[in-house]
Amino acid sequence: MVTPIKGTTTLHNGLKMPWLGFGVFKVEEGNEVIQSVKWALEAGYRSIDTAAIYRNEEGVGRAIRESGISREDLFITTKVWNKAQGFESTLGAFEKSMNKLGLDYLDLYLIHWPVEGKFKETWKAMEKLYKEGRVKAIGVSNFQVHHLKDLIEDAEIKPMVNQVEFHPHLTQQELRTFCREQNIQMEAWSPLMHGKLLDHPALKEISNKYGKSPAQVILRWDLQHGIVTIPKSVNEHRIHENANLFDFKLTEEEMSRIDGLNRNERFGPDPDNFDF
Ligand code: NDP
């Protein structure tokens, strides 16, 4: 799969979503997020992943407006935070996010975490927003197979995306198979395991062969697995580096070698055991 930087996957409702996005978790509201998003847009990213809890939606919105890029060429994702889950409160949270972003429609709205006893009501609000055309696609984040099965059982609309932790130490084979069967696009958060995998000898060896960095090899592995990836950086050089993935291709053997690094090891919280 050799895809240009603006290459897209098609979600089950027909919406096109870029394979590569720019994550802004822990990027500070104000100058830092405005500058980083502008660099990302200059580098060619067209998809930005934020969340209400990141508290930087205003800066994301400002960077988008000041970039001069047409709204229809952008793909903007935000997420409803756990404390706002429930039907009415999700509708309220959505309006707050839209005001902060300064947008009149959103490309993708996600349930941030599967809060037990709440996520089905939350999903009803997501379906309403989708039917009203306020959101082009709706999805979930941090859902395990059992959460998805439970949600789909009562849902009118199946989630289009599941954004989960995914990197060479957490390859999520069972979840990937389920999402593929259900036509739910998987999206990788912390694709670089927050920078912790970049000294791995196997990744270094593969990266040397292509004159690429270990980060580029990991992100390329995501794309070749058909997984949308959203690396974060606040450094202009690394923002460009993470987008420069479209002029090399890993062999089947290299793909398997990276798959073999799996340890079922999470960097972030466990979706079956979180208390926030
Ligand atoms: P990443 O795996 O993207 O790693 C980011 C870290 O790696 C930063 O410290 C960054 O530092 C460093 N880095 C980035 N590129 C390079 C490079 N080329 N070489 C060396 N170091 C690099 O972690 P995130 O946790 O930020 O995940 C990405 C995005 O996923 C988030 O921003 C967010 O949008 C989303 N996410 C979603 C979650 C969810 O629950 N749905 C949870 C967590 C994340 P520097 O900035 O200095 O370059």
CSV table of C-alpha atoms and ligand atoms in Angstrom, one decimal:
chain,number,residue,atom,x,y,z
A,1,MET,CA,0.0,0.0,0.0
A,2,VAL,CA,1.8,3.2,-1.1
A,3,THR,CA,-0.6,6.0,-0.3
A,4,PRO,CA,0.0,9.7,-0.6
A,5,ILE,CA,0.0,11.8,2.6
A,6,LYS,CA,-3.6,12.8,2.0
A,7,GLY,CA,-4.7,9.2,1.3
A,8,THR,CA,-7.9,8.1,3.0
A,9,THR,CA,-9.8,5.1,4.2
A,10,THR,CA,-13.5,4.9,3.5
A,11,LEU,CA,-15.7,4.4,6.7
A,12,HIS,CA,-18.7,2.1,6.5
A,13,ASN,CA,-21.0,5.1,5.9
A,14,GLY,CA,-18.9,6.2,2.9
A,15,LEU,CA,-17.0,9.0,4.6
A,16,LYS,CA,-13.4,9.3,3.7
A,17,MET,CA,-11.0,9.6,6.7
A,18,PRO,CA,-7.2,10.3,6.3
A,19,TRP,CA,-4.9,7.4,7.2
A,20,LEU,CA,-2.6,9.9,9.0
A,21,GLY,CA,-3.8,12.3,11.6
A,22,PHE,CA,-2.2,14.7,14.1
A,23,GLY,CA,-2.8,14.0,17.8
A,24,VAL,CA,-2.8,16.9,20.4
A,25,PHE,CA,-3.0,15.1,23.8
A,26,LYS,CA,-0.9,17.1,26.3
A,27,VAL,CA,-0.3,19.9,23.8
A,28,GLU,CA,-0.9,23.1,25.8
A,29,GLU,CA,-3.8,25.4,24.9
A,30,GLY,CA,-2.7,28.7,23.4
A,31,ASN,CA,0.5,29.2,21.4
A,32,GLU,CA,1.8,25.6,21.7
A,33,VAL,CA,-1.3,24.0,20.2
A,34,ILE,CA,-1.8,26.7,17.6
A,35,GLN,CA,1.8,26.5,16.4
A,36,SER,CA,1.9,22.7,16.4
A,37,VAL,CA,-1.4,22.4,14.4
A,38,LYS,CA,-0.2,25.0,11.9
A,39,TRP,CA,3.1,23.1,11.4
A,40,ALA,CA,1.1,19.9,10.9
A,41,LEU,CA,-1.2,21.4,8.3
A,42,GLU,CA,1.8,22.9,6.5
A,43,ALA,CA,3.4,19.4,6.5
A,44,GLY,CA,0.3,18.1,4.8
A,45,TYR,CA,-1.7,16.5,7.7
A,46,ARG,CA,-5.4,17.1,7.2
A,47,SER,CA,-6.8,15.2,10.2
A,48,ILE,CA,-6.6,16.6,13.8
A,49,ASP,CA,-7.4,14.5,16.8
A,50,THR,CA,-8.4,16.4,20.0
A,51,ALA,CA,-10.8,15.8,22.9
A,52,ALA,CA,-12.8,17.9,25.4
A,53,ILE,CA,-10.5,16.7,28.2
A,54,TYR,CA,-7.3,17.9,26.3
A,55,ARG,CA,-8.6,21.4,26.9
A,56,ASN,CA,-7.1,22.7,23.7
A,57,GLU,CA,-10.1,22.8,21.4
A,58,GLU,CA,-10.0,26.6,21.1
A,59,GLY,CA,-6.5,26.6,19.9
A,60,VAL,CA,-7.1,23.8,17.4
A,61,GLY,CA,-10.1,25.8,16.0
A,62,ARG,CA,-8.0,28.9,15.8
A,63,ALA,CA,-5.1,27.2,14.0
A,64,ILE,CA,-7.6,25.7,11.5
A,65,ARG,CA,-9.2,29.0,10.7
A,66,GLU,CA,-5.9,30.8,10.4
A,67,SER,CA,-4.5,28.1,8.1
A,68,GLY,CA,-6.8,29.2,5.3
A,69,ILE,CA,-7.4,25.5,4.4
A,70,SER,CA,-11.0,24.8,3.3
A,71,ARG,CA,-13.2,23.2,5.9
A,72,GLU,CA,-14.1,20.4,3.6
A,73,ASP,CA,-10.5,19.4,3.1
A,74,LEU,CA,-10.1,18.9,6.9
A,75,PHE,CA,-11.1,16.0,9.1
A,76,ILE,CA,-11.6,17.1,12.7
A,77,THR,CA,-12.2,14.6,15.6
A,78,THR,CA,-13.1,15.4,19.2
A,79,LYS,CA,-14.4,13.2,22.0
A,80,VAL,CA,-17.0,13.4,24.8
A,81,TRP,CA,-15.4,13.1,28.2
A,82,ASN,CA,-16.5,10.5,30.7
A,83,LYS,CA,-18.1,12.9,33.2
A,84,ALA,CA,-20.3,14.2,30.4
A,85,GLN,CA,-21.7,10.8,29.4
A,86,GLY,CA,-25.4,10.3,29.3
A,87,PHE,CA,-28.0,11.5,26.7
A,88,GLU,CA,-28.6,15.2,27.5
A,89,SER,CA,-25.2,15.8,28.9
A,90,THR,CA,-23.5,14.5,25.7
A,91,LEU,CA,-25.6,16.8,23.6
A,92,GLY,CA,-24.5,19.7,25.9
A,93,ALA,CA,-20.9,18.6,25.8
A,94,PHE,CA,-21.0,18.5,22.0
A,95,GLU,CA,-22.3,22.1,21.8
A,96,LYS,CA,-19.5,23.2,24.1
A,97,SER,CA,-16.8,21.5,22.0
A,98,MET,CA,-18.3,23.0,18.8
A,99,ASN,CA,-18.3,26.5,20.3
A,100,LYS,CA,-14.6,26.1,21.3
A,101,LEU,CA,-13.6,24.7,18.0
A,102,GLY,CA,-15.7,27.3,16.2
A,103,LEU,CA,-17.0,24.7,13.7
A,104,ASP,CA,-20.5,24.2,12.5
A,105,TYR,CA,-20.1,20.5,11.8
A,106,LEU,CA,-17.6,17.9,13.1
A,107,ASP,CA,-16.1,15.0,11.1
A,108,LEU,CA,-15.8,12.4,13.9
A,109,TYR,CA,-17.2,12.4,17.4
A,110,LEU,CA,-16.0,9.7,19.7
A,111,ILE,CA,-17.0,8.3,23.1
A,112,HIS,CA,-13.7,8.7,24.9
A,113,TRP,CA,-14.0,5.7,27.3
A,114,PRO,CA,-16.6,2.9,27.8
A,115,VAL,CA,-18.1,4.2,31.0
A,116,GLU,CA,-20.2,1.2,32.2
A,117,GLY,CA,-23.9,2.0,32.6
A,118,LYS,CA,-23.6,5.2,30.6
A,119,PHE,CA,-22.2,4.5,27.2
A,120,LYS,CA,-25.4,3.2,25.6
A,121,GLU,CA,-27.2,6.5,26.5
A,122,THR,CA,-24.3,8.4,25.3
A,123,TRP,CA,-24.4,6.5,22.0
A,124,LYS,CA,-28.1,7.5,21.5
A,125,ALA,CA,-27.0,11.1,21.7
A,126,MET,CA,-24.2,10.4,19.1
A,127,GLU,CA,-26.8,8.8,16.8
A,128,LYS,CA,-29.0,11.9,17.1
A,129,LEU,CA,-26.1,14.2,16.3
A,130,TYR,CA,-25.3,12.0,13.3
A,131,LYS,CA,-28.8,11.9,12.0
A,132,GLU,CA,-29.1,15.7,12.3
A,133,GLY,CA,-25.9,16.1,10.2
A,134,ARG,CA,-23.9,17.8,13.0
A,135,VAL,CA,-21.3,15.0,12.8
A,136,LYS,CA,-20.2,13.2,9.6
A,137,ALA,CA,-19.2,10.0,11.5
A,138,ILE,CA,-19.5,8.7,15.0
A,139,GLY,CA,-17.4,6.2,16.9
A,140,VAL,CA,-15.9,5.0,20.1
A,141,SER,CA,-12.5,4.9,21.8
A,142,ASN,CA,-11.0,2.3,24.2
A,143,PHE,CA,-13.7,-0.2,23.5
A,144,GLN,CA,-12.8,-3.9,23.9
A,145,VAL,CA,-14.6,-6.6,21.9
A,146,HIS,CA,-17.2,-7.1,24.7
A,147,HIS,CA,-18.0,-3.4,24.9
A,148,LEU,CA,-18.5,-3.2,21.1
A,149,LYS,CA,-20.8,-6.3,21.1
A,150,ASP,CA,-22.8,-4.8,24.0
A,151,LEU,CA,-23.1,-1.4,22.2
A,152,ILE,CA,-24.0,-2.9,18.8
A,153,GLU,CA,-26.7,-5.1,20.3
A,154,ASP,CA,-28.9,-2.0,21.0
A,155,ALA,CA,-27.4,0.5,18.5
A,156,GLU,CA,-29.3,1.8,15.4
A,157,ILE,CA,-26.0,2.8,13.9
A,158,LYS,CA,-22.8,0.8,14.2
A,159,PRO,CA,-19.7,2.8,15.3
A,160,MET,CA,-17.6,3.7,12.3
A,161,VAL,CA,-14.3,4.0,14.2
A,162,ASN,CA,-12.7,2.5,17.3
A,163,GLN,CA,-9.6,4.5,18.5
A,164,VAL,CA,-7.5,2.4,20.9
A,165,GLU,CA,-3.9,2.1,22.2
A,166,PHE,CA,-2.0,0.3,19.5
A,167,HIS,CA,1.8,-0.1,19.0
A,168,PRO,CA,4.3,-2.9,18.6
A,169,HIS,CA,4.0,-3.9,22.3
A,170,LEU,CA,0.2,-4.0,22.1
A,171,THR,CA,-0.9,-5.4,18.8
A,172,GLN,CA,-4.6,-6.0,19.7
A,173,GLN,CA,-5.0,-9.0,17.4
A,174,GLU,CA,-8.5,-10.1,18.7
A,175,LEU,CA,-9.9,-6.6,18.6
A,176,ARG,CA,-8.4,-6.0,15.1
A,177,THR,CA,-10.1,-9.1,13.8
A,178,PHE,CA,-13.4,-8.2,15.3
A,179,CYS,CA,-13.3,-4.6,14.0
A,180,ARG,CA,-12.3,-5.9,10.5
A,181,GLU,CA,-15.3,-8.3,10.5
A,182,GLN,CA,-17.6,-5.5,11.6
A,183,ASN,CA,-16.2,-3.0,9.2
A,184,ILE,CA,-15.2,-0.7,12.1
A,185,GLN,CA,-12.0,1.3,11.2
A,186,MET,CA,-9.3,0.9,13.9
A,187,GLU,CA,-7.3,3.9,14.8
A,188,ALA,CA,-4.1,3.8,16.9
A,189,TRP,CA,-3.5,6.1,19.8
A,190,SER,CA,0.0,6.4,21.3
A,191,PRO,CA,1.2,4.7,18.1
A,192,LEU,CA,4.8,5.4,19.3
A,193,MET,CA,4.0,4.1,22.8
A,194,HIS,CA,4.6,7.7,23.8
A,195,GLY,CA,8.2,7.6,22.5
A,196,LYS,CA,9.2,4.5,24.5
A,197,LEU,CA,9.8,2.2,21.6
A,198,LEU,CA,12.2,4.3,19.6
A,199,ASP,CA,15.4,2.6,20.8
A,200,HIS,CA,14.2,-0.9,20.1
A,201,PRO,CA,17.0,-2.8,18.3
A,202,ALA,CA,14.7,-4.5,15.8
A,203,LEU,CA,13.0,-1.3,14.9
A,204,LYS,CA,16.4,0.4,14.6
A,205,GLU,CA,17.7,-2.3,12.3
A,206,ILE,CA,14.7,-2.0,10.0
A,207,SER,CA,14.8,1.7,10.0
A,208,ASN,CA,18.5,1.7,9.0
A,209,LYS,CA,17.7,-0.3,6.0
A,210,TYR,CA,15.4,2.3,4.6
A,211,GLY,CA,17.2,5.4,5.9
A,212,LYS,CA,14.1,6.1,8.0
A,213,SER,CA,13.7,6.6,11.8
A,214,PRO,CA,12.2,3.9,14.1
A,215,ALA,CA,9.1,6.3,14.5
A,216,GLN,CA,8.6,6.2,10.7
A,217,VAL,CA,8.9,2.4,10.6
A,218,ILE,CA,6.2,2.0,13.4
A,219,LEU,CA,3.8,4.5,11.7
A,220,ARG,CA,4.4,2.8,8.3
A,221,TRP,CA,3.6,-0.6,10.0
A,222,ASP,CA,0.3,0.9,11.2
A,223,LEU,CA,-0.7,2.0,7.7
A,224,GLN,CA,0.3,-1.3,6.2
A,225,HIS,CA,-2.0,-3.0,8.7
A,226,GLY,CA,-4.9,-0.7,7.6
A,227,ILE,CA,-4.9,1.2,10.9
A,228,VAL,CA,-5.3,5.0,11.0
A,229,THR,CA,-2.5,6.5,13.0
A,230,ILE,CA,-2.3,9.9,14.9
A,231,PRO,CA,1.2,10.6,16.2
A,232,LYS,CA,1.6,13.6,18.4
A,233,SER,CA,4.6,16.0,18.4
A,234,VAL,CA,5.2,19.6,19.3
A,235,ASN,CA,8.5,19.7,17.4
A,236,GLU,CA,8.4,21.0,13.8
A,237,HIS,CA,11.1,18.6,12.6
A,238,ARG,CA,9.4,15.5,14.2
A,239,ILE,CA,6.0,16.6,12.9
A,240,HIS,CA,7.4,16.5,9.3
A,241,GLU,CA,9.2,13.2,10.0
A,242,ASN,CA,6.0,11.5,11.2
A,243,ALA,CA,4.3,12.5,8.0
A,244,ASN,CA,7.1,11.3,5.7
A,245,LEU,CA,5.8,7.7,5.4
A,246,PHE,CA,4.8,7.3,1.9
A,247,ASP,CA,8.0,6.6,0.0
A,248,PHE,CA,8.9,3.2,1.4
A,249,LYS,CA,7.2,-0.1,2.1
A,250,LEU,CA,8.0,-2.8,4.7
A,251,THR,CA,8.3,-6.3,3.5
A,252,GLU,CA,5.9,-9.1,4.8
A,253,GLU,CA,8.8,-10.4,6.8
A,254,GLU,CA,9.5,-7.1,8.4
A,255,MET,CA,5.7,-6.7,9.2
A,256,SER,CA,5.7,-10.1,10.9
A,257,ARG,CA,8.9,-9.3,12.8
A,258,ILE,CA,7.3,-6.1,14.2
A,259,ASP,CA,4.1,-8.0,15.0
A,260,GLY,CA,6.3,-10.4,16.9
A,261,LEU,CA,7.3,-7.7,19.4
A,262,ASN,CA,3.9,-7.8,21.0
A,263,ARG,CA,3.8,-8.1,24.8
A,264,ASN,CA,0.2,-7.1,25.4
A,265,GLU,CA,1.8,-4.3,27.3
A,266,ARG,CA,-0.2,-1.1,27.8
A,267,PHE,CA,1.2,2.4,28.2
A,268,GLY,CA,-2.1,3.9,29.1
A,269,PRO,CA,-5.1,2.7,31.3
A,270,ASP,CA,-6.9,-0.6,30.9
A,271,PRO,CA,-10.3,-0.1,29.4
A,272,ASP,CA,-11.6,-2.9,31.6
A,273,ASN,CA,-10.3,-1.3,34.8
A,274,PHE,CA,-10.3,2.4,34.9
A,275,ASP,CA,-11.7,4.7,37.5
A,276,PHE,CA,-12.0,8.1,35.9
B,1,NDP,P1,2.6,9.1,20.7
B,1,NDP,O1,2.8,7.7,20.7
B,1,NDP,O2,2.2,9.8,19.5
B,1,NDP,O3,4.0,9.7,21.2
B,1,NDP,C1,4.2,11.1,21.4
B,1,NDP,C2,5.6,11.3,22.1
B,1,NDP,O4,6.6,10.8,21.3
B,1,NDP,C3,5.8,12.7,22.5
B,1,NDP,O5,6.6,12.7,23.7
B,1,NDP,C4,6.7,13.2,21.3
B,1,NDP,O6,7.6,14.2,21.8
B,1,NDP,C5,7.5,11.9,20.9
B,1,NDP,N1,7.7,11.9,19.5
B,1,NDP,C6,6.8,12.1,18.5
B,1,NDP,N2,7.3,11.9,17.3
B,1,NDP,C7,8.6,11.5,17.5
B,1,NDP,C8,9.7,11.1,16.6
B,1,NDP,N3,9.5,11.1,15.3
B,1,NDP,N4,10.9,10.8,17.2
B,1,NDP,C9,11.0,10.8,18.5
B,1,NDP,N5,10.0,11.2,19.4
B,1,NDP,C10,8.8,11.5,18.9
B,1,NDP,O7,1.7,9.5,22.0
B,1,NDP,P2,0.4,10.1,22.4
B,1,NDP,O8,0.0,9.6,23.7
B,1,NDP,O9,0.4,11.6,22.2
B,1,NDP,O10,-0.7,9.6,21.3
B,1,NDP,C11,-1.0,10.2,20.1
B,1,NDP,C12,-2.4,10.8,20.1
B,1,NDP,O11,-3.3,9.8,20.3
B,1,NDP,C13,-2.7,11.8,21.2
B,1,NDP,O12,-2.0,13.0,20.9
B,1,NDP,C14,-4.2,11.8,21.2
B,1,NDP,O13,-4.6,12.6,20.1
B,1,NDP,C15,-4.5,10.4,21.0
B,1,NDP,N6,-4.7,9.7,22.3
B,1,NDP,C16,-6.0,9.2,22.5
B,1,NDP,C17,-6.3,8.5,23.7
B,1,NDP,C18,-7.6,8.0,23.9
B,1,NDP,O14,-7.9,7.6,25.0
B,1,NDP,N7,-8.5,8.0,22.9
B,1,NDP,C19,-5.2,8.3,24.7
B,1,NDP,C20,-3.9,8.9,24.4
B,1,NDP,C21,-3.7,9.5,23.2
B,1,NDP,P3,7.6,15.7,21.1
B,1,NDP,O15,6.2,16.2,21.2
B,1,NDP,O16,8.6,16.4,21.9
B,1,NDP,O17,8.0,15.4,19.7
